Amino acid sequence: MDTTHLTKFYKKNHDDKIDSLFLAGVISKKEKDRLLDRTLELDPETGSHMIENYIGNYSMPLGVAMNYMIDKEELVVPMAIEEPSVIAASSFAAKIIGSAGGFKTTVIHRMMIGQVTLKNVPDIEEATNNVAEAKQEILSRANEAYPSIVKRGGGAKNLDVRLLEDDTDSGIPSYLSVHIHVDTQEAMGANIVNTMMEGIAPYIEELTGGTALLRILTNYATECLATSKCVIPAHKLKTQDFSGEEVRDRIIEATQVATIDPYRAVTHNKGIMNGVDAVVLASGNDWRAIEAGVHAYASRSGQYRSLTSWSKNEAGDLVGELTLPLPVGTVGGSISFHPAAKLAHSIMGHPKAHKLERVIVSVGLAQNFAAVRALVTEGIQKGHMGLHARSLAISAGAKGDHVQQVADILKHSKHKNLQRAKNILLNILEEFEK
Ligand code: NDP
């Protein structure tokens, strides 16, 4: 990638942005033409095969975050999001972190977990022993239910049994849950795992004497974790009003608050998900699955807490770390035929699933850094309202150059609301007609 074409990307007009992505080697000529011809839309035939009662497409802006350096590799990151300021904040944070060596990531393993959950198990101990003894046979049957994933090098690899204890206070009886650990290779694997669970359920019933109530993967993907870390020298954090050390300490303190206070933690983590969801969505992955798993992971201690940790090292640098469960795929679902998802994968250089995880977790860390840094210094509204002003201008009916004109006046207005935007637009139009 030749990043010289991408400098001051945000200042270029729409067509020049696309051209510079082409010149930098991020997109192909064909992709450039598709973007310029605005033909990234789903066609109605594909749409009606994807969902039931299809009536049209719901458009979401697709943008790119700049300046990412992940494991020493420069990357442009596609993001699908309707909220202003997220991509600007992402690129800003990535620039600071990139100038300090960038993100260093780890992905230990990529395993999905399927559950066969049984009710009315007559003898829990006997059932548990029977399942443990039949482990190889259960795994073989799971693999027979989805042989192609075995041919691809994956498949069911391990199992364990969990007793879900009864809760006499609420009258809930005990259940037994058999967990199968599945390597789904490049796929997120929901359908692969679900097929396996349905395939082995009758045999598990035979072994346990219970009735299989549920046969599906869990979205709590605790064996599909990705971590990103960054180290930022304090001097890079300096603002007009605060020294670098003050900003560093305030970021650490703000994260302490999000670690002990769920009210703050939810908002802190929402900021992380601004970035995570945008890449998950752009890459055609199931963002509901990621959202559900991430928030469960934030509660793993028994209390909902900050997902990031920020601390200082001996040199006084700010050290950030984020770990997320990220069961994303590079195949499966609509990834291989959704035109915008295909483009997103191409922009990232067709990453393997583990690399896509590394990108997403790094974006989450950057997004958190940008949000907390802004919060503990000038406040979030300065940057946010500046960009939000454009949305208000569009809502007020501004078109073409008038959008920026209305936004510029609105930015300096005391009241930044829709009515004010409408009044500003009216004044501009009246001036225009004079
Ligand atoms: P698919 O059902 O599309 O299965 C993956 C497909 O990718 C298979 O057809 C497989 O082919 C193909 N493939 C090609 N190359 C590879 C490779 N290298 N590694 C693995 N597979 C490969 O998708 P998933 O099983 O991933 O399921 C994801 C979908 O399931 C998402 O759309 C999600 O929304 C949905 N879903 C989610 C649920 C949840 O999260 N709770 C529940 C139910 C559905 P082959 O078969 O030839 O191996």
mmCIF file of N, CA, C and O in Angstrom, residues 203-268:
data_model
loop_
_atom_site.group_PDB
_atom_site.id
_atom_site.type_symbol
_atom_site.label_atom_id
_atom_site.label_comp_id
_atom_site.label_asym_id
_atom_site.label_seq_id
_atom_site.Cartn_x
_atom_site.Cartn_y
_atom_site.Cartn_z
ATOM 1 N N TYR A 203 -28.054 -39.224 20.181
ATOM 2 C CA TYR A 203 -27.061 -40.087 20.841
ATOM 3 C C TYR A 203 -26.809 -39.619 22.278
ATOM 4 O O TYR A 203 -26.701 -40.418 23.204
ATOM 5 N N ILE A 204 -26.758 -38.294 22.486
ATOM 6 C CA ILE A 204 -26.552 -37.745 23.836
ATOM 7 C C ILE A 204 -27.758 -38.096 24.719
ATOM 8 O O ILE A 204 -27.604 -38.419 25.905
ATOM 9 N N GLU A 205 -28.945 -38.075 24.119
ATOM 10 C CA GLU A 205 -30.148 -38.464 24.882
ATOM 11 C C GLU A 205 -30.027 -39.919 25.339
ATOM 12 O O GLU A 205 -30.307 -40.254 26.481
ATOM 13 N N GLU A 206 -29.570 -40.755 24.384
ATOM 14 C CA GLU A 206 -29.388 -42.189 24.695
ATOM 15 C C GLU A 206 -28.411 -42.367 25.860
ATOM 16 O O GLU A 206 -28.652 -43.139 26.783
ATOM 17 N N LEU A 207 -27.316 -41.624 25.810
ATOM 18 C CA LEU A 207 -26.268 -41.779 26.830
ATOM 19 C C LEU A 207 -26.689 -41.260 28.201
ATOM 20 O O LEU A 207 -26.243 -41.764 29.230
ATOM 21 N N THR A 208 -27.538 -40.228 28.210
ATOM 22 C CA THR A 208 -27.862 -39.570 29.485
ATOM 23 C C THR A 208 -29.233 -39.942 30.033
ATOM 24 O O THR A 208 -29.514 -39.687 31.204
ATOM 25 N N GLY A 209 -30.096 -40.468 29.183
ATOM 26 C CA GLY A 209 -31.472 -40.745 29.606
ATOM 27 C C GLY A 209 -32.304 -39.475 29.712
ATOM 28 O O GLY A 209 -33.456 -39.514 30.144
ATOM 29 N N GLY A 210 -31.728 -38.335 29.307
ATOM 30 C CA GLY A 210 -32.457 -37.059 29.366
ATOM 31 C C GLY A 210 -33.080 -36.705 28.022
ATOM 32 O O GLY A 210 -32.987 -37.482 27.052
ATOM 33 N N THR A 211 -33.715 -35.541 27.972
ATOM 34 C CA THR A 211 -34.345 -35.073 26.730
ATOM 35 C C THR A 211 -33.612 -33.810 26.270
ATOM 36 O O THR A 211 -33.461 -32.856 27.051
ATOM 37 N N ALA A 212 -33.174 -33.822 25.020
ATOM 38 C CA ALA A 212 -32.447 -32.642 24.497
ATOM 39 C C ALA A 212 -33.434 -31.503 24.257
ATOM 40 O O ALA A 212 -34.296 -31.597 23.385
ATOM 41 N N LEU A 213 -33.297 -30.448 25.072
ATOM 42 C CA LEU A 213 -34.204 -29.301 24.958
ATOM 43 C C LEU A 213 -33.656 -28.298 23.948
ATOM 44 O O LEU A 213 -34.392 -27.738 23.144
ATOM 45 N N LEU A 214 -32.340 -28.068 23.973
ATOM 46 C CA LEU A 214 -31.707 -27.050 23.119
ATOM 47 C C LEU A 214 -30.495 -27.643 22.411
ATOM 48 O O LEU A 214 -29.704 -28.366 23.032
ATOM 49 N N ARG A 215 -30.344 -27.309 21.116
ATOM 50 C CA ARG A 215 -29.227 -27.866 20.327
ATOM 51 C C ARG A 215 -28.708 -26.751 19.427
ATOM 52 O O ARG A 215 -29.133 -26.598 18.297
ATOM 53 N N ILE A 216 -27.808 -25.957 19.958
ATOM 54 C CA ILE A 216 -27.365 -24.765 19.223
ATOM 55 C C ILE A 216 -26.016 -24.280 19.767
ATOM 56 O O ILE A 216 -25.652 -24.609 20.901
ATOM 57 N N LEU A 217 -25.301 -23.481 18.940
ATOM 58 C CA LEU A 217 -24.034 -22.904 19.434
ATOM 59 C C LEU A 217 -24.329 -21.872 20.522
ATOM 60 O O LEU A 217 -25.437 -21.357 20.625
ATOM 61 N N THR A 218 -23.304 -21.574 21.327
ATOM 62 C CA THR A 218 -23.425 -20.433 22.233
ATOM 63 C C THR A 218 -22.702 -19.248 21.600
ATOM 64 O O THR A 218 -21.624 -19.409 21.019
ATOM 65 N N ASN A 219 -23.324 -18.070 21.722
ATOM 66 C CA ASN A 219 -22.651 -16.863 21.226
ATOM 67 C C ASN A 219 -21.659 -16.301 22.249
ATOM 68 O O ASN A 219 -21.008 -15.294 21.998
ATOM 69 N N TYR A 220 -21.574 -16.978 23.395
ATOM 70 C CA TYR A 220 -20.577 -16.578 24.394
ATOM 71 C C TYR A 220 -19.277 -17.298 24.010
ATOM 72 O O TYR A 220 -18.947 -18.350 24.553
ATOM 73 N N ALA A 221 -18.549 -16.706 23.059
ATOM 74 C CA ALA A 221 -17.422 -17.393 22.415
ATOM 75 C C ALA A 221 -16.130 -17.205 23.223
ATOM 76 O O ALA A 221 -15.204 -16.511 22.797
ATOM 77 N N THR A 222 -16.081 -17.845 24.375
ATOM 78 C CA THR A 222 -14.936 -17.651 25.280
ATOM 79 C C THR A 222 -13.671 -18.362 24.803
ATOM 80 O O THR A 222 -12.619 -18.225 25.416
ATOM 81 N N GLU A 223 -13.799 -19.129 23.709
ATOM 82 C CA GLU A 223 -12.596 -19.765 23.158
ATOM 83 C C GLU A 223 -12.227 -19.147 21.820
ATOM 84 O O GLU A 223 -11.568 -19.772 20.989
ATOM 85 N N CYS A 224 -12.705 -17.932 21.614
ATOM 86 C CA CYS A 224 -12.391 -17.226 20.363
ATOM 87 C C CYS A 224 -12.049 -15.781 20.728
ATOM 88 O O CYS A 224 -12.727 -14.837 20.339
ATOM 89 N N LEU A 225 -10.986 -15.638 21.511
ATOM 90 C CA LEU A 225 -10.628 -14.327 22.059
ATOM 91 C C LEU A 225 -9.487 -13.685 21.274
ATOM 92 O O LEU A 225 -8.526 -14.360 20.903
ATOM 93 N N ALA A 226 -9.623 -12.400 21.051
ATOM 94 C CA ALA A 226 -8.538 -11.637 20.408
ATOM 95 C C ALA A 226 -8.151 -10.486 21.326
ATOM 96 O O ALA A 226 -9.017 -9.855 21.938
ATOM 97 N N THR A 227 -6.840 -10.223 21.406
ATOM 98 C CA THR A 227 -6.338 -9.148 22.277
ATOM 99 C C THR A 227 -5.530 -8.153 21.457
ATOM 100 O O THR A 227 -4.766 -8.544 20.575
ATOM 101 N N SER A 228 -5.707 -6.880 21.750
ATOM 102 C CA SER A 228 -4.867 -5.850 21.145
ATOM 103 C C SER A 228 -4.267 -4.997 22.256
ATOM 104 O O SER A 228 -4.944 -4.700 23.250
ATOM 105 N N LYS A 229 -3.002 -4.629 22.085
ATOM 106 C CA LYS A 229 -2.313 -3.799 23.076
ATOM 107 C C LYS A 229 -1.659 -2.616 22.375
ATOM 108 O O LYS A 229 -1.267 -2.717 21.212
ATOM 109 N N CYS A 230 -1.499 -1.527 23.114
ATOM 110 C CA CYS A 230 -0.728 -0.395 22.589
ATOM 111 C C CYS A 230 -0.014 0.299 23.740
ATOM 112 O O CYS A 230 -0.442 0.210 24.893
ATOM 113 N N VAL A 231 1.083 0.946 23.411
ATOM 114 C CA VAL A 231 1.864 1.693 24.411
ATOM 115 C C VAL A 231 2.072 3.099 23.848
ATOM 116 O O VAL A 231 2.619 3.258 22.749
ATOM 117 N N ILE A 232 1.598 4.108 24.583
ATOM 118 C CA ILE A 232 1.673 5.485 24.067
ATOM 119 C C ILE A 232 2.497 6.342 25.033
ATOM 120 O O ILE A 232 2.103 6.515 26.197
ATOM 121 N N PRO A 233 3.627 6.865 24.568
ATOM 122 C CA PRO A 233 4.404 7.757 25.443
ATOM 123 C C PRO A 233 3.553 8.944 25.892
ATOM 124 O O PRO A 233 2.779 9.492 25.092
ATOM 125 N N ALA A 234 3.717 9.338 27.145
ATOM 126 C CA ALA A 234 2.852 10.382 27.722
ATOM 127 C C ALA A 234 2.896 11.687 26.918
ATOM 128 O O ALA A 234 1.866 12.351 26.750
ATOM 129 N N HIS A 235 4.079 12.031 26.379
ATOM 130 C CA HIS A 235 4.169 13.331 25.684
ATOM 131 C C HIS A 235 3.247 13.410 24.469
ATOM 132 O O HIS A 235 2.860 14.498 24.033
ATOM 133 N N LYS A 236 2.859 12.254 23.929
ATOM 134 C CA LYS A 236 1.964 12.260 22.760
ATOM 135 C C LYS A 236 0.516 12.568 23.148
ATOM 136 O O LYS A 236 -0.353 12.685 22.291
ATOM 137 N N LEU A 237 0.260 12.646 24.453
ATOM 138 C CA LEU A 237 -1.117 12.845 24.918
ATOM 139 C C LEU A 237 -1.409 14.298 25.282
ATOM 140 O O LEU A 237 -2.539 14.650 25.594
ATOM 141 N N LYS A 238 -0.386 15.127 25.211
ATOM 142 C CA LYS A 238 -0.508 16.522 25.637
ATOM 143 C C LYS A 238 -1.608 17.246 24.841
ATOM 144 O O LYS A 238 -1.750 17.058 23.638
ATOM 145 N N THR A 239 -2.391 18.058 25.528
ATOM 146 C CA THR A 239 -3.365 18.913 24.838
ATOM 147 C C THR A 239 -3.076 20.357 25.228
ATOM 148 O O THR A 239 -2.181 20.620 26.023
ATOM 149 N N GLN A 240 -3.913 21.253 24.725
ATOM 150 C CA GLN A 240 -3.723 22.675 25.035
ATOM 151 C C GLN A 240 -3.811 22.934 26.544
ATOM 152 O O GLN A 240 -3.082 23.749 27.093
ATOM 153 N N ASP A 241 -4.725 22.208 27.190
ATOM 154 C CA ASP A 241 -4.997 22.501 28.606
ATOM 155 C C ASP A 241 -4.364 21.528 29.583
ATOM 156 O O ASP A 241 -4.363 21.784 30.786
ATOM 157 N N PHE A 242 -3.878 20.373 29.088
ATOM 158 C CA PHE A 242 -3.368 19.356 30.014
ATOM 159 C C PHE A 242 -1.998 18.853 29.550
ATOM 160 O O PHE A 242 -1.771 18.701 28.336
ATOM 161 N N SER A 243 -1.153 18.527 30.527
ATOM 162 C CA SER A 243 0.127 17.893 30.182
ATOM 163 C C SER A 243 -0.160 16.441 29.775
ATOM 164 O O SER A 243 -1.235 15.895 30.112
ATOM 165 N N GLY A 244 0.800 15.824 29.103
ATOM 166 C CA GLY A 244 0.636 14.423 28.693
ATOM 167 C C GLY A 244 0.409 13.521 29.899
ATOM 168 O O GLY A 244 -0.419 12.602 29.854
ATOM 169 N N GLU A 245 1.135 13.784 30.981
ATOM 170 C CA GLU A 245 1.008 12.956 32.189
ATOM 171 C C GLU A 245 -0.398 13.079 32.777
ATOM 172 O O GLU A 245 -0.984 12.096 33.227
ATOM 173 N N GLU A 246 -0.926 14.319 32.737
ATOM 174 C CA GLU A 246 -2.288 14.513 33.282
ATOM 175 C C GLU A 246 -3.315 13.741 32.446
ATOM 176 O O GLU A 246 -4.203 13.084 32.996
ATOM 177 N N VAL A 247 -3.170 13.829 31.131
ATOM 178 C CA VAL A 247 -4.127 13.116 30.264
ATOM 179 C C VAL A 247 -4.019 11.615 30.527
ATOM 180 O O VAL A 247 -5.030 10.916 30.686
ATOM 181 N N ARG A 248 -2.771 11.113 30.576
ATOM 182 C CA ARG A 248 -2.557 9.676 30.859
ATOM 183 C C ARG A 248 -3.270 9.274 32.147
ATOM 184 O O ARG A 248 -4.047 8.319 32.166
ATOM 185 N N ASP A 249 -3.032 10.032 33.217
ATOM 186 C CA ASP A 249 -3.609 9.662 34.512
ATOM 187 C C ASP A 249 -5.132 9.755 34.491
ATOM 188 O O ASP A 249 -5.821 8.933 35.090
ATOM 189 N N ARG A 250 -5.645 10.741 33.780
ATOM 190 C CA ARG A 250 -7.100 10.899 33.721
ATOM 191 C C ARG A 250 -7.736 9.748 32.926
ATOM 192 O O ARG A 250 -8.830 9.279 33.251
ATOM 193 N N ILE A 251 -7.043 9.274 31.878
ATOM 194 C CA ILE A 251 -7.557 8.115 31.116
ATOM 195 C C ILE A 251 -7.581 6.882 32.033
ATOM 196 O O ILE A 251 -8.551 6.106 32.058
ATOM 197 N N ILE A 252 -6.519 6.714 32.818
ATOM 198 C CA ILE A 252 -6.455 5.564 33.743
ATOM 199 C C ILE A 252 -7.584 5.669 34.778
ATOM 200 O O ILE A 252 -8.293 4.685 35.047
ATOM 201 N N GLU A 253 -7.779 6.875 35.306
ATOM 202 C CA GLU A 253 -8.827 7.053 36.325
ATOM 203 C C GLU A 253 -10.220 6.821 35.738
ATOM 204 O O GLU A 253 -11.073 6.182 36.369
ATOM 205 N N ALA A 254 -10.431 7.327 34.527
ATOM 206 C CA ALA A 254 -11.750 7.147 33.896
ATOM 207 C C ALA A 254 -12.036 5.657 33.690
ATOM 208 O O ALA A 254 -13.182 5.203 33.817
ATOM 209 N N THR A 255 -10.986 4.905 33.388
ATOM 210 C CA THR A 255 -11.176 3.458 33.179
ATOM 211 C C THR A 255 -11.410 2.758 34.517
ATOM 212 O O THR A 255 -12.162 1.776 34.584
ATOM 213 N N GLN A 256 -10.804 3.288 35.581
ATOM 214 C CA GLN A 256 -11.080 2.727 36.910
ATOM 215 C C GLN A 256 -12.566 2.902 37.242
ATOM 216 O O GLN A 256 -13.211 1.991 37.756
ATOM 217 N N VAL A 257 -13.092 4.073 36.923
ATOM 218 C CA VAL A 257 -14.520 4.326 37.185
ATOM 219 C C VAL A 257 -15.368 3.314 36.408
ATOM 220 O O VAL A 257 -16.304 2.715 36.944
ATOM 221 N N ALA A 258 -15.002 3.094 35.130
ATOM 222 C CA ALA A 258 -15.773 2.142 34.308
ATOM 223 C C ALA A 258 -15.571 0.693 34.773
ATOM 224 O O ALA A 258 -16.346 -0.183 34.395
ATOM 225 N N THR A 259 -14.558 0.456 35.558
ATOM 226 C CA THR A 259 -14.339 -0.896 36.079
ATOM 227 C C THR A 259 -15.224 -1.151 37.308
ATOM 228 O O THR A 259 -15.683 -2.275 37.516
ATOM 229 N N ILE A 260 -15.503 -0.091 38.076
ATOM 230 C CA ILE A 260 -16.289 -0.316 39.300
ATOM 231 C C ILE A 260 -17.750 0.103 39.171
ATOM 232 O O ILE A 260 -18.579 -0.307 39.973
ATOM 233 N N ASP A 261 -18.082 0.903 38.143
ATOM 234 C CA ASP A 261 -19.447 1.421 38.036
ATOM 235 C C ASP A 261 -20.105 0.958 36.732
ATOM 236 O O ASP A 261 -19.741 1.418 35.652
ATOM 237 N N PRO A 262 -21.081 0.050 36.842
ATOM 238 C CA PRO A 262 -21.729 -0.440 35.607
ATOM 239 C C PRO A 262 -22.383 0.681 34.793
ATOM 240 O O PRO A 262 -22.448 0.593 33.568
ATOM 241 N N TYR A 263 -22.882 1.731 35.460
ATOM 242 C CA TYR A 263 -23.512 2.828 34.714
ATOM 243 C C TYR A 263 -22.512 3.473 33.756
ATOM 244 O O TYR A 263 -22.837 3.841 32.639
ATOM 245 N N ARG A 264 -21.279 3.632 34.239
ATOM 246 C CA ARG A 264 -20.238 4.196 33.367
ATOM 247 C C ARG A 264 -19.718 3.132 32.400
ATOM 248 O O ARG A 264 -19.431 3.417 31.245
ATOM 249 N N ALA A 265 -19.613 1.883 32.895
ATOM 250 C CA ALA A 265 -19.036 0.807 32.071
ATOM 251 C C ALA A 265 -19.818 0.611 30.769
ATOM 252 O O ALA A 265 -19.233 0.392 29.703
ATOM 253 N N VAL A 266 -21.142 0.699 30.857
ATOM 254 C CA VAL A 266 -21.967 0.465 29.662
ATOM 255 C C VAL A 266 -21.639 1.509 28.587
ATOM 256 O O VAL A 266 -21.471 1.183 27.403
ATOM 257 N N THR A 267 -21.493 2.760 29.004
ATOM 258 C CA THR A 267 -21.198 3.829 28.035
ATOM 259 C C THR A 267 -19.764 3.709 27.517
ATOM 260 O O THR A 267 -19.492 3.927 26.330
ATOM 261 N N HIS A 268 -18.864 3.367 28.430
ATOM 262 C CA HIS A 268 -17.454 3.147 28.074
ATOM 263 C C HIS A 268 -17.378 2.043 26.995
ATOM 264 O O HIS A 268 -16.720 2.221 25.953
#
